[in-house]
PDB file of C-alpha atoms and ligand atoms in Angstrom:
ATOM      1  CA  MET A 204       0.000   0.000   0.000  1.00  0.00           C
ATOM      2  CA  SER A 205       1.378   3.420  -0.871  1.00  0.00           C
ATOM      3  CA  VAL A 206       1.281   6.715   0.977  1.00  0.00           C
ATOM      4  CA  GLU A 207       0.717   9.836  -1.055  1.00  0.00           C
ATOM      5  CA  VAL A 208       2.610  12.869   0.266  1.00  0.00           C
ATOM      6  CA  GLU A 209       1.445  15.997  -1.494  1.00  0.00           C
ATOM      7  CA  ARG A 210       1.407  19.769  -1.495  1.00  0.00           C
ATOM      8  CA  LYS A 211      -1.258  21.690  -3.324  1.00  0.00           C
ATOM      9  CA  PHE A 212      -0.493  24.998  -5.016  1.00  0.00           C
ATOM     10  CA  LEU A 213      -2.256  27.669  -7.036  1.00  0.00           C
ATOM     11  CA  CYS A 214      -0.843  27.612 -10.533  1.00  0.00           C
ATOM     12  CA  SER A 215      -0.290  31.144 -11.817  1.00  0.00           C
ATOM     13  CA  ASP A 216       0.595  31.890 -15.454  1.00  0.00           C
ATOM     14  CA  ASP A 217       4.242  32.274 -14.387  1.00  0.00           C
ATOM     15  CA  THR A 218       4.260  28.887 -12.632  1.00  0.00           C
ATOM     16  CA  LEU A 219       2.695  27.245 -15.675  1.00  0.00           C
ATOM     17  CA  LYS A 220       5.325  28.826 -17.918  1.00  0.00           C
ATOM     18  CA  THR A 221       8.140  27.563 -15.657  1.00  0.00           C
ATOM     19  CA  LEU A 222       6.586  24.103 -15.492  1.00  0.00           C
ATOM     20  CA  GLU A 223       6.317  23.908 -19.273  1.00  0.00           C
ATOM     21  CA  GLU A 224       9.948  25.043 -19.594  1.00  0.00           C
ATOM     22  CA  VAL A 225      11.625  22.855 -16.982  1.00  0.00           C
ATOM     23  CA  GLY A 226       9.183  19.933 -16.752  1.00  0.00           C
ATOM     24  CA  VAL A 227       8.279  17.067 -19.037  1.00  0.00           C
ATOM     25  CA  CYS A 228       4.585  16.580 -19.730  1.00  0.00           C
ATOM     26  CA  LEU A 229       3.491  12.989 -19.030  1.00  0.00           C
ATOM     27  CA  GLY A 230       0.083  13.434 -20.619  1.00  0.00           C
ATOM     28  CA  GLN A 231      -3.497  14.359 -19.879  1.00  0.00           C
ATOM     29  CA  ARG A 232      -6.369  12.277 -18.565  1.00  0.00           C
ATOM     30  CA  GLN A 233      -9.905  12.824 -17.410  1.00  0.00           C
ATOM     31  CA  PHE A 234     -11.711  11.112 -14.548  1.00  0.00           C
ATOM     32  CA  HIS A 235     -15.021  11.360 -12.761  1.00  0.00           C
ATOM     33  CA  ASP A 236     -15.050  11.000  -8.967  1.00  0.00           C
ATOM     34  CA  GLN A 237     -18.029  10.108  -6.790  1.00  0.00           C
ATOM     35  CA  TYR A 238     -17.533  10.470  -3.031  1.00  0.00           C
ATOM     36  CA  PHE A 239     -19.677   8.583  -0.506  1.00  0.00           C
ATOM     37  CA  ASP A 240     -20.557   9.057   3.146  1.00  0.00           C
ATOM     38  CA  THR A 241     -23.451   8.497   5.554  1.00  0.00           C
ATOM     39  CA  PRO A 242     -25.935  11.351   6.078  1.00  0.00           C
ATOM     40  CA  GLU A 243     -24.218  11.941   9.464  1.00  0.00           C
ATOM     41  CA  PHE A 244     -20.800  12.241   7.751  1.00  0.00           C
ATOM     42  CA  GLU A 245     -19.311   9.345   9.707  1.00  0.00           C
ATOM     43  CA  LEU A 246     -16.519   8.740   7.206  1.00  0.00           C
ATOM     44  CA  THR A 247     -15.400  12.254   6.385  1.00  0.00           C
ATOM     45  CA  LEU A 248     -15.539  13.338  10.064  1.00  0.00           C
ATOM     46  CA  ARG A 249     -12.888  10.614  10.558  1.00  0.00           C
ATOM     47  CA  ASP A 250     -10.965  12.001   7.569  1.00  0.00           C
ATOM     48  CA  LEU A 251     -11.874   8.883   5.527  1.00  0.00           C
ATOM     49  CA  TRP A 252     -12.568   9.597   1.859  1.00  0.00           C
ATOM     50  CA  LEU A 253     -14.417   6.843   0.019  1.00  0.00           C
ATOM     51  CA  ARG A 254     -14.616   7.356  -3.700  1.00  0.00           C
ATOM     52  CA  LYS A 255     -15.325   5.618  -6.962  1.00  0.00           C
ATOM     53  CA  ARG A 256     -13.006   6.682  -9.738  1.00  0.00           C
ATOM     54  CA  LYS A 257     -13.116   5.121 -13.200  1.00  0.00           C
ATOM     55  CA  GLY A 258     -15.229   2.262 -11.832  1.00  0.00           C
ATOM     56  CA  CYS A 259     -12.747   1.412  -9.031  1.00  0.00           C
ATOM     57  CA  TRP A 260     -13.180   1.924  -5.304  1.00  0.00           C
ATOM     58  CA  GLU A 261     -10.543   3.869  -3.384  1.00  0.00           C
ATOM     59  CA  LEU A 262     -10.334   4.879   0.272  1.00  0.00           C
ATOM     60  CA  LYS A 263      -8.005   7.672   1.307  1.00  0.00           C
ATOM     61  CA  CYS A 264      -7.111   7.445   5.013  1.00  0.00           C
ATOM     62  CA  PRO A 265      -4.810   9.558   7.150  1.00  0.00           C
ATOM     63  CA  THR A 266      -1.519   7.925   8.126  1.00  0.00           C
ATOM     64  CA  ALA A 267       0.010   7.985  11.592  1.00  0.00           C
ATOM     65  CA  THR A 268       1.760  11.257  12.402  1.00  0.00           C
ATOM     66  CA  LEU A 269       5.535  11.409  12.348  1.00  0.00           C
ATOM     67  CA  ASN A 270       7.824  10.992  15.309  1.00  0.00           C
ATOM     68  CA  GLY A 271      10.619  12.192  13.024  1.00  0.00           C
ATOM     69  CA  THR A 272      13.541  14.420  13.839  1.00  0.00           C
ATOM     70  CA  GLU A 273      13.539  15.657  17.413  1.00  0.00           C
ATOM     71  CA  ASN A 274      14.453  19.240  16.571  1.00  0.00           C
ATOM     72  CA  PRO A 275      13.155  19.841  13.061  1.00  0.00           C
ATOM     73  CA  LYS A 276      14.489  22.955  11.333  1.00  0.00           C
ATOM     74  CA  ALA A 277      12.048  25.767  10.581  1.00  0.00           C
ATOM     75  CA  GLU A 278      11.988  24.865   6.866  1.00  0.00           C
ATOM     76  CA  GLN A 279      11.174  21.231   7.724  1.00  0.00           C
ATOM     77  CA  CYS A 280       8.257  22.401   9.888  1.00  0.00           C
ATOM     78  CA  LEU A 281       6.969  24.588   7.075  1.00  0.00           C
ATOM     79  CA  ALA A 282       7.358  21.798   4.492  1.00  0.00           C
ATOM     80  CA  ALA A 283       5.393  19.480   6.789  1.00  0.00           C
ATOM     81  CA  ALA A 284       2.675  22.073   7.413  1.00  0.00           C
ATOM     82  CA  LEU A 285       2.125  22.561   3.678  1.00  0.00           C
ATOM     83  CA  CYS A 286       1.929  18.838   2.911  1.00  0.00           C
ATOM     84  CA  THR A 287      -0.681  16.171   3.545  1.00  0.00           C
ATOM     85  CA  HIS A 288      -0.060  12.435   3.663  1.00  0.00           C
ATOM     86  CA  TYR A 289      -2.754   9.872   3.040  1.00  0.00           C
ATOM     87  CA  LYS A 290      -2.788   6.140   2.518  1.00  0.00           C
ATOM     88  CA  GLU A 291      -4.668   5.026  -0.559  1.00  0.00           C
ATOM     89  CA  ILE A 292      -6.435   1.688  -0.160  1.00  0.00           C
ATOM     90  CA  THR A 293      -7.679   0.053  -3.357  1.00  0.00           C
ATOM     91  CA  SER A 294      -8.498  -3.478  -2.211  1.00  0.00           C
ATOM     92  CA  LEU A 295     -12.311  -3.748  -2.024  1.00  0.00           C
ATOM     93  CA  PRO A 296     -12.365  -6.251   0.917  1.00  0.00           C
ATOM     94  CA  GLU A 297     -10.076  -3.945   2.917  1.00  0.00           C
ATOM     95  CA  ILE A 298     -12.094  -0.848   2.004  1.00  0.00           C
ATOM     96  CA  HIS A 299     -15.280  -2.648   3.024  1.00  0.00           C
ATOM     97  CA  GLN A 300     -13.754  -3.699   6.366  1.00  0.00           C
ATOM     98  CA  ARG A 301     -12.473  -0.191   7.196  1.00  0.00           C
ATOM     99  CA  VAL A 302     -15.760   1.460   6.236  1.00  0.00           C
ATOM    100  CA  LYS A 303     -17.700  -1.129   8.240  1.00  0.00           C
ATOM    101  CA  GLU A 304     -15.611  -0.339  11.318  1.00  0.00           C
ATOM    102  CA  ALA A 305     -16.139   3.391  10.872  1.00  0.00           C
ATOM    103  CA  VAL A 306     -19.937   3.248  10.511  1.00  0.00           C
ATOM    104  CA  LYS A 307     -20.688   0.331  12.842  1.00  0.00           C
ATOM    105  CA  ASP A 308     -22.033   2.469  15.701  1.00  0.00           C
ATOM    106  CA  ALA A 309     -24.751   3.760  13.409  1.00  0.00           C
ATOM    107  CA  CYS A 310     -25.562   0.427  11.689  1.00  0.00           C
ATOM    108  CA  GLU A 311     -25.670  -2.320  14.314  1.00  0.00           C
ATOM    109  CA  ASP A 312     -26.752  -5.075  11.942  1.00  0.00           C
ATOM    110  CA  ILE A 313     -23.735  -4.865   9.620  1.00  0.00           C
ATOM    111  CA  GLU A 314     -21.338  -6.786  11.904  1.00  0.00           C
ATOM    112  CA  THR A 315     -21.861 -10.003   9.943  1.00  0.00           C
ATOM    113  CA  GLU A 316     -21.780  -8.323   6.540  1.00  0.00           C
ATOM    114  CA  THR A 317     -19.231 -10.134   4.340  1.00  0.00           C
ATOM    115  CA  ALA A 318     -16.886  -8.554   1.787  1.00  0.00           C
ATOM    116  CA  PRO A 319     -18.678  -7.669  -1.453  1.00  0.00           C
ATOM    117  CA  SER A 320     -17.688  -9.076  -4.793  1.00  0.00           C
ATOM    118  CA  GLU A 321     -16.586  -6.743  -7.596  1.00  0.00           C
ATOM    119  CA  GLY A 322     -19.646  -5.054  -9.109  1.00  0.00           C
ATOM    120  CA  ASP A 323     -21.880  -5.711  -6.070  1.00  0.00           C
ATOM    121  CA  GLU A 324     -22.859  -2.327  -4.660  1.00  0.00           C
ATOM    122  CA  SER A 325     -25.526  -3.445  -2.193  1.00  0.00           C
ATOM    123  CA  TRP A 326     -23.053  -2.790   0.686  1.00  0.00           C
ATOM    124  CA  LEU A 327     -23.454   0.945   0.083  1.00  0.00           C
ATOM    125  CA  SER A 328     -27.126   1.046   1.002  1.00  0.00           C
ATOM    126  CA  LYS A 329     -26.624  -1.482   3.839  1.00  0.00           C
ATOM    127  CA  MET A 330     -24.154   0.948   5.389  1.00  0.00           C
ATOM    128  CA  ASN A 331     -26.314   3.948   4.572  1.00  0.00           C
ATOM    129  CA  LEU A 332     -23.727   5.381   2.201  1.00  0.00           C
ATOM    130  CA  VAL A 333     -24.821   7.987  -0.311  1.00  0.00           C
ATOM    131  CA  CYS A 334     -22.959  10.025  -2.875  1.00  0.00           C
ATOM    132  CA  PHE A 335     -22.382  13.537  -1.490  1.00  0.00           C
ATOM    133  CA  ALA A 336     -20.037  14.943  -4.126  1.00  0.00           C
ATOM    134  CA  GLU A 337     -19.191  14.226  -7.718  1.00  0.00           C
ATOM    135  CA  TYR A 338     -17.115  16.039 -10.252  1.00  0.00           C
ATOM    136  CA  THR A 339     -14.961  15.497 -13.296  1.00  0.00           C
ATOM    137  CA  THR A 340     -11.309  16.478 -13.392  1.00  0.00           C
ATOM    138  CA  VAL A 341      -9.033  17.034 -16.355  1.00  0.00           C
ATOM    139  CA  ARG A 342      -5.495  16.346 -15.123  1.00  0.00           C
ATOM    140  CA  ARG A 343      -2.242  17.240 -16.851  1.00  0.00           C
ATOM    141  CA  SER A 344       0.780  15.520 -15.309  1.00  0.00           C
ATOM    142  CA  PHE A 345       4.422  16.554 -15.407  1.00  0.00           C
ATOM    143  CA  THR A 346       7.738  15.396 -14.032  1.00  0.00           C
ATOM    144  CA  LEU A 347      10.678  17.627 -13.174  1.00  0.00           C
ATOM    145  CA  GLY A 348      13.201  14.847 -13.668  1.00  0.00           C
ATOM    146  CA  GLU A 349      13.657  14.458  -9.916  1.00  0.00           C
ATOM    147  CA  GLU A 350      13.018  10.849  -9.073  1.00  0.00           C
ATOM    148  CA  GLY A 351       9.509  10.079  -7.856  1.00  0.00           C
ATOM    149  CA  VAL A 352       8.121  13.627  -7.998  1.00  0.00           C
ATOM    150  CA  GLN A 353       5.000  14.203 -10.065  1.00  0.00           C
ATOM    151  CA  ILE A 354       3.193  17.457 -10.640  1.00  0.00           C
ATOM    152  CA  ASP A 355      -0.486  17.408 -11.519  1.00  0.00           C
ATOM    153  CA  LEU A 356      -2.519  20.332 -12.768  1.00  0.00           C
ATOM    154  CA  ASP A 357      -6.188  19.684 -12.127  1.00  0.00           C
ATOM    155  CA  GLN A 358      -9.094  21.490 -13.730  1.00  0.00           C
ATOM    156  CA  ALA A 359     -12.392  20.526 -12.074  1.00  0.00           C
ATOM    157  CA  ASP A 360     -15.671  20.897 -13.971  1.00  0.00           C
ATOM    158  CA  PHE A 361     -17.128  23.206 -11.291  1.00  0.00           C
ATOM    159  CA  GLY A 362     -14.590  25.883 -12.165  1.00  0.00           C
ATOM    160  CA  TYR A 363     -11.678  25.367  -9.787  1.00  0.00           C
ATOM    161  CA  HIS A 364      -8.132  24.585 -10.761  1.00  0.00           C
ATOM    162  CA  VAL A 365      -5.311  23.566  -8.504  1.00  0.00           C
ATOM    163  CA  GLY A 366      -1.845  22.042  -8.750  1.00  0.00           C
ATOM    164  CA  GLU A 367      -0.347  19.231  -6.679  1.00  0.00           C
ATOM    165  CA  ILE A 368       3.258  18.213  -6.153  1.00  0.00           C
ATOM    166  CA  GLU A 369       3.159  14.563  -5.209  1.00  0.00           C
ATOM    167  CA  VAL A 370       5.561  11.871  -4.032  1.00  0.00           C
ATOM    168  CA  LEU A 371       4.467   8.271  -3.441  1.00  0.00           C
ATOM    169  CA  ILE A 372       6.251   6.321  -0.724  1.00  0.00           C
ATOM    170  CA  PRO A 373       5.657   2.850   0.714  1.00  0.00           C
ATOM    171  CA  GLU A 374       3.764   2.676   4.010  1.00  0.00           C
ATOM    172  CA  GLY A 375       6.232   3.399   6.837  1.00  0.00           C
ATOM    173  CA  GLY A 376       8.557   5.063   4.287  1.00  0.00           C
ATOM    174  CA  ASP A 377      10.457   8.299   4.744  1.00  0.00           C
ATOM    175  CA  VAL A 378       7.825  11.062   4.824  1.00  0.00           C
ATOM    176  CA  ARG A 379      10.460  13.655   5.748  1.00  0.00           C
ATOM    177  CA  SER A 380      12.493  12.961   2.619  1.00  0.00           C
ATOM    178  CA  ALA A 381       9.316  13.068   0.491  1.00  0.00           C
ATOM    179  CA  GLN A 382       8.518  16.495   1.986  1.00  0.00           C
ATOM    180  CA  GLU A 383      12.058  17.604   1.196  1.00  0.00           C
ATOM    181  CA  LYS A 384      11.668  16.523  -2.456  1.00  0.00           C
ATOM    182  CA  ILE A 385       8.383  18.430  -2.599  1.00  0.00           C
ATOM    183  CA  ARG A 386      10.066  21.532  -1.135  1.00  0.00           C
ATOM    184  CA  ASN A 387      12.803  21.347  -3.800  1.00  0.00           C
ATOM    185  CA  ALA A 388      10.230  20.962  -6.569  1.00  0.00           C
ATOM    186  CA  ALA A 389       8.272  23.946  -5.218  1.00  0.00           C
ATOM    187  CA  GLN A 390      11.462  26.026  -5.270  1.00  0.00           C
ATOM    188  CA  LYS A 391      12.153  25.023  -8.883  1.00  0.00           C
ATOM    189  CA  LEU A 392       8.648  26.173  -9.789  1.00  0.00           C
ATOM    190  CA  GLY A 393       9.213  29.456  -7.967  1.00  0.00           C
ATOM    191  CA  LEU A 394       6.376  28.881  -5.498  1.00  0.00           C
ATOM    192  CA  THR A 395       6.642  31.385  -2.706  1.00  0.00           C
ATOM    193  CA  GLY A 396       3.331  31.084  -0.830  1.00  0.00           C
ATOM    194  CA  ASN A 397       3.485  29.618   2.639  1.00  0.00           C
ATOM    195  CA  GLU A 398      -0.253  29.106   2.970  1.00  0.00           C
ATOM    196  CA  ARG A 399      -2.035  25.776   2.641  1.00  0.00           C
ATOM    197  CA  VAL A 400      -3.996  25.767  -0.592  1.00  0.00           C
ATOM    198  CA  GLU A 401      -7.545  24.426  -0.741  1.00  0.00           C
ATOM    199  CA  GLY A 402      -8.204  21.175  -2.562  1.00  0.00           C
ATOM    200  CA  LYS A 403     -11.072  20.541  -4.949  1.00  0.00           C
ATOM    201  CA  MET A 404     -13.220  18.990  -2.213  1.00  0.00           C
ATOM    202  CA  ASN A 405     -12.870  22.019   0.096  1.00  0.00           C
ATOM    203  CA  VAL A 406     -14.109  24.328  -2.605  1.00  0.00           C
ATOM    204  CA  TYR A 407     -16.843  21.923  -3.730  1.00  0.00           C
ATOM    205  CA  LEU A 408     -18.257  21.468  -0.206  1.00  0.00           C
ATOM    206  CA  LYS A 409     -18.006  25.135   0.669  1.00  0.00           C
ATOM    207  CA  ARG A 410     -19.952  25.981  -2.469  1.00  0.00           C
ATOM    208  CA  TYR A 411     -22.523  23.162  -2.651  1.00  0.00           C
ATOM    209  CA  HIS A 412     -22.759  21.662   0.876  1.00  0.00           C
ATOM    210  CA  PRO A 413     -21.867  24.420   3.352  1.00  0.00           C
ATOM    211  CA  GLU A 414     -23.317  22.497   6.329  1.00  0.00           C
ATOM    212  CA  HIS A 415     -21.059  19.505   5.662  1.00  0.00           C
ATOM    213  CA  TYR A 416     -18.119  21.864   5.088  1.00  0.00           C
ATOM    214  CA  THR A 417     -18.706  23.673   8.404  1.00  0.00           C
ATOM    215  CA  LYS A 418     -18.848  20.361  10.309  1.00  0.00           C
ATOM    216  CA  LEU A 419     -15.521  19.253   8.798  1.00  0.00           C
ATOM    217  CA  LEU A 420     -13.949  22.628   9.595  1.00  0.00           C
ATOM    218  CA  SER A 421     -15.146  22.441  13.205  1.00  0.00           C
ATOM    219  CA  ALA A 422     -13.737  18.912  13.471  1.00  0.00           C
ATOM    220  CA  HIS A 423     -10.415  20.188  12.011  1.00  0.00           C
ATOM    221  CA  VAL A 424     -10.630  17.699   9.139  1.00  0.00           C
ATOM    222  CA  LEU A 425     -10.402  20.485   6.563  1.00  0.00           C
TER     223      LEU A 425
HETATM  224  C1  V4E B 758      -7.828  13.474   1.363  1.00  0.00           C
HETATM  225  C2  V4E B 758      -8.892  14.501   1.186  1.00  0.00           C
HETATM  226  C3  V4E B 758      -9.847  14.415   0.241  1.00  0.00           C
HETATM  227  C4  V4E B 758     -10.029  13.393  -0.794  1.00  0.00           C
HETATM  228  C5  V4E B 758      -9.590  13.989  -2.084  1.00  0.00           C
HETATM  229  O1  V4E B 758      -8.225  14.115  -2.015  1.00  0.00           O
HETATM  230  P1  V4E B 758      -7.450  15.114  -2.997  1.00  0.00           P
HETATM  231  O2  V4E B 758      -6.009  14.741  -2.926  1.00  0.00           O
HETATM  232  O3  V4E B 758      -7.764  16.505  -2.666  1.00  0.00           O
HETATM  233  O4  V4E B 758      -8.112  14.789  -4.394  1.00  0.00           O
HETATM  234  P2  V4E B 758      -7.449  14.359  -5.751  1.00  0.00           P
HETATM  235  O5  V4E B 758      -8.505  14.323  -6.788  1.00  0.00           O
HETATM  236  O6  V4E B 758      -6.292  15.272  -6.053  1.00  0.00           O
HETATM  237  O7  V4E B 758      -6.936  12.909  -5.450  1.00  0.00           O
HETATM  238  P3  V4E B 758      -5.630  12.154  -5.978  1.00  0.00           P
HETATM  239  O8  V4E B 758      -5.817  11.873  -7.436  1.00  0.00           O
HETATM  240  O9  V4E B 758      -4.438  13.052  -5.686  1.00  0.00           O
HETATM  241  O10 V4E B 758      -5.593  10.882  -5.148  1.00  0.00           O
HETATM  242  S1  V4E B 758     -10.873  15.720   0.340  1.00  0.00           S
HETATM  243  C6  V4E B 758     -10.045  16.350   1.646  1.00  0.00           C
HETATM  244  N1  V4E B 758      -9.013  15.613   1.984  1.00  0.00           N
HETATM  245  C7  V4E B 758      -8.175  16.030   3.048  1.00  0.00           C
HETATM  246  C8  V4E B 758      -7.318  17.194   2.593  1.00  0.00           C
HETATM  247  C9  V4E B 758      -6.959  18.178   3.499  1.00  0.00           C
HETATM  248  N2  V4E B 758      -7.341  18.129   4.772  1.00  0.00           N
HETATM  249  N3  V4E B 758      -6.178  19.220   3.106  1.00  0.00           N
HETATM  250  C10 V4E B 758      -5.769  19.306   1.827  1.00  0.00           C
HETATM  251  C11 V4E B 758      -4.924  20.469   1.382  1.00  0.00           C
HETATM  252  N4  V4E B 758      -6.091  18.371   0.920  1.00  0.00           N
HETATM  253  C12 V4E B 758      -6.850  17.312   1.307  1.00  0.00           C
END
């Protein structure tokens, strides 16, 4: 299972120009995401993001926080503050198990529910899961030549675009070194902002489901 360490950024015309000059374009793809949760937001309030993308189920879960260096330098603290790290689970039995554990207080009779087979979606209604967000993204991907660093420029169909610098590491891998690679890539792109940039979901929820958004803000998930 891999852990995705990433930093989002707002891509100005200057950044795009730099990226096109120093980066290599890996191509463009389009995907439609549907995100699911219970009406009480039991998954997202636990920072669990269940989605269906291109017909496949994925669950993004937070990873354990770092013990790391005892006295991190200021730039390491900043790099960490600007980055997120999430585990991406793609095995349907494991997704089903994790979701079942998260919603079990609300659905007492799902204890004995067995793992679904591919294509069987009856587990969604049994766990009271409904789609709360869906959007299509056009993604252009680049590499800067630095090993393992990918830059994605996302254009969502609800009118928001955002960039991501991303490094994939194995679970238990070196998050600090991934953050360092991301910091170097950000420098190459001339990114100067020290603020966390909103992802597509933040903007989507704020705009279309403000009540859900407020709950996640209060719970410090977003
Ligand atoms: C993890 C998460 C959410 C799920 C969507 O994740 P995100 O990386 O924003 O979407 P996308 O389409 O780029 O997925 P990818 O293709 O990279 O796997 S929605 C909110 N979160 C948590 C979160 C957060 N708290 N802060 C920031 C800056 N991003 C995400």
